[in-house]
mmCIF file with all atom_site columns, C-alpha atoms in Angstrom:
data_model
loop_
_atom_site.group_PDB
_atom_site.id
_atom_site.type_symbol
_atom_site.label_atom_id
_atom_site.label_alt_id
_atom_site.label_comp_id
_atom_site.label_asym_id
_atom_site.label_entity_id
_atom_site.label_seq_id
_atom_site.pdbx_PDB_ins_code
_atom_site.Cartn_x
_atom_site.Cartn_y
_atom_site.Cartn_z
_atom_site.occupancy
_atom_site.B_iso_or_equiv
_atom_site.pdbx_formal_charge
_atom_site.auth_seq_id
_atom_site.auth_comp_id
_atom_site.auth_asym_id
_atom_site.auth_atom_id
_atom_site.pdbx_PDB_model_num
ATOM 1  C CA . MET D 1 1  ? 122.831 152.580 124.507 1.00 0.00 ? 108 MET D CA 1
ATOM 2  C CA . LEU D 1 2  ? 124.179 154.421 121.571 1.00 0.00 ? 109 LEU D CA 1
ATOM 3  C CA . SER D 1 3  ? 124.402 157.987 120.333 1.00 0.00 ? 110 SER D CA 1
ATOM 4  C CA . ASN D 1 4  ? 125.932 160.977 118.094 1.00 0.00 ? 111 ASN D CA 1
ATOM 5  C CA . THR D 1 5  ? 126.696 164.095 117.894 1.00 0.00 ? 112 THR D CA 1
ATOM 6  C CA . SER D 1 6  ? 123.119 165.455 118.016 1.00 0.00 ? 113 SER D CA 1
ATOM 7  C CA . LYS D 1 7  ? 122.843 163.073 121.083 1.00 0.00 ? 114 LYS D CA 1
ATOM 8  C CA . MET D 1 8  ? 120.079 161.155 119.914 1.00 0.00 ? 115 MET D CA 1
ATOM 9  C CA . ILE D 1 9  ? 119.248 157.797 121.707 1.00 0.00 ? 116 ILE D CA 1
ATOM 10 C CA . TYR D 1 10 ? 119.377 153.984 120.056 1.00 0.00 ? 117 TYR D CA 1
ATOM 11 C CA . THR D 1 11 ? 118.465 151.396 122.543 1.00 0.00 ? 118 THR D CA 1
ATOM 12 C CA . GLY D 1 12 ? 118.884 147.566 121.899 1.00 0.00 ? 119 GLY D CA 1
ATOM 13 C CA . MET D 1 13 ? 119.897 144.396 122.920 1.00 0.00 ? 120 MET D CA 1
ATOM 14 C CA . THR D 1 14 ? 122.769 141.882 121.723 1.00 0.00 ? 121 THR D CA 1
ATOM 15 C CA . GLY D 1 15 ? 124.319 138.777 122.935 1.00 0.00 ? 122 GLY D CA 1
ATOM 16 C CA . LYS D 1 16 ? 128.150 140.396 120.904 1.00 0.00 ? 123 LYS D CA 1
ATOM 17 C CA . LEU D 1 17 ? 128.852 143.678 122.255 1.00 0.00 ? 124 LEU D CA 1
ATOM 18 C CA . GLU D 1 18 ? 131.818 144.368 120.914 1.00 0.00 ? 125 GLU D CA 1
ATOM 19 C CA . ARG D 1 19 ? 130.948 142.760 117.502 1.00 0.00 ? 126 ARG D CA 1
ATOM 20 C CA . ARG D 1 20 ? 127.351 145.012 116.753 1.00 0.00 ? 127 ARG D CA 1
ATOM 21 C CA . ILE D 1 21 ? 129.307 148.050 118.002 1.00 0.00 ? 128 ILE D CA 1
ATOM 22 C CA . TYR D 1 22 ? 131.896 147.213 115.372 1.00 0.00 ? 129 TYR D CA 1
ATOM 23 C CA . GLU D 1 23 ? 128.395 146.847 112.933 1.00 0.00 ? 130 GLU D CA 1
ATOM 24 C CA . HIS D 1 24 ? 126.987 149.919 113.404 1.00 0.00 ? 131 HIS D CA 1
ATOM 25 C CA . LYS D 1 25 ? 130.651 152.231 113.420 1.00 0.00 ? 132 LYS D CA 1
ATOM 26 C CA . ASN D 1 26 ? 130.663 150.643 110.112 1.00 0.00 ? 133 ASN D CA 1
ATOM 27 C CA . LYS D 1 27 ? 127.278 151.224 108.983 1.00 0.00 ? 134 LYS D CA 1
ATOM 28 C CA . LEU D 1 28 ? 126.929 147.588 107.715 1.00 0.00 ? 135 LEU D CA 1
ATOM 29 C CA . VAL D 1 29 ? 123.560 147.690 109.667 1.00 0.00 ? 136 VAL D CA 1
ATOM 30 C CA . GLU D 1 30 ? 120.601 149.217 107.466 1.00 0.00 ? 137 GLU D CA 1
ATOM 31 C CA . GLY D 1 31 ? 117.942 150.986 109.634 1.00 0.00 ? 138 GLY D CA 1
ATOM 32 C CA . PHE D 1 32 ? 117.985 153.691 112.603 1.00 0.00 ? 139 PHE D CA 1
ATOM 33 C CA . THR D 1 33 ? 121.071 153.448 113.382 1.00 0.00 ? 140 THR D CA 1
ATOM 34 C CA . LYS D 1 34 ? 122.834 154.258 110.144 1.00 0.00 ? 141 LYS D CA 1
ATOM 35 C CA . LYS D 1 35 ? 120.321 156.914 108.843 1.00 0.00 ? 142 LYS D CA 1
ATOM 36 C CA . TYR D 1 36 ? 120.833 158.703 111.803 1.00 0.00 ? 143 TYR D CA 1
ATOM 37 C CA . ASN D 1 37 ? 125.030 157.929 112.206 1.00 0.00 ? 144 ASN D CA 1
ATOM 38 C CA . LEU D 1 38 ? 124.039 156.410 116.086 1.00 0.00 ? 145 LEU D CA 1
ATOM 39 C CA . HIS D 1 39 ? 127.726 154.972 116.819 1.00 0.00 ? 146 HIS D CA 1
ATOM 40 C CA . SER D 1 40 ? 129.225 156.172 120.012 1.00 0.00 ? 147 SER D CA 1
ATOM 41 C CA . LEU D 1 41 ? 128.664 153.766 122.860 1.00 0.00 ? 148 LEU D CA 1
ATOM 42 C CA . VAL D 1 42 ? 127.614 155.880 125.790 1.00 0.00 ? 149 VAL D CA 1
ATOM 43 C CA . TYR D 1 43 ? 126.162 152.993 128.206 1.00 0.00 ? 150 TYR D CA 1
ATOM 44 C CA . TYR D 1 44 ? 125.695 149.187 128.744 1.00 0.00 ? 151 TYR D CA 1
ATOM 45 C CA . HIS D 1 45 ? 124.559 146.804 131.469 1.00 0.00 ? 152 HIS D CA 1
ATOM 46 C CA . TRP D 1 46 ? 124.958 143.482 130.951 1.00 0.00 ? 153 TRP D CA 1
ATOM 47 C CA . THR D 1 47 ? 123.247 140.771 132.443 1.00 0.00 ? 154 THR D CA 1
ATOM 48 C CA . ASP D 1 48 ? 122.681 137.059 132.227 1.00 0.00 ? 155 ASP D CA 1
ATOM 49 C CA . ASP D 1 49 ? 119.014 137.726 132.201 1.00 0.00 ? 156 ASP D CA 1
ATOM 50 C CA . LYS D 1 50 ? 117.022 138.745 129.577 1.00 0.00 ? 157 LYS D CA 1
ATOM 51 C CA . ARG D 1 51 ? 113.989 139.910 131.002 1.00 0.00 ? 158 ARG D CA 1
ATOM 52 C CA . LYS D 1 52 ? 116.141 142.397 133.271 1.00 0.00 ? 159 LYS D CA 1
#
């Protein structure tokens, strides 16, 4: 989960968390997270099963 100073929340899924956070922090990803400046990691859950 990512958030911003307005406490807006974004959830997503990735197999490469470190790379994905880097992309969001550096605004390399077009879309919702870039538009609302969502770049602070507030929670993550690691699982091998994508259905969970």
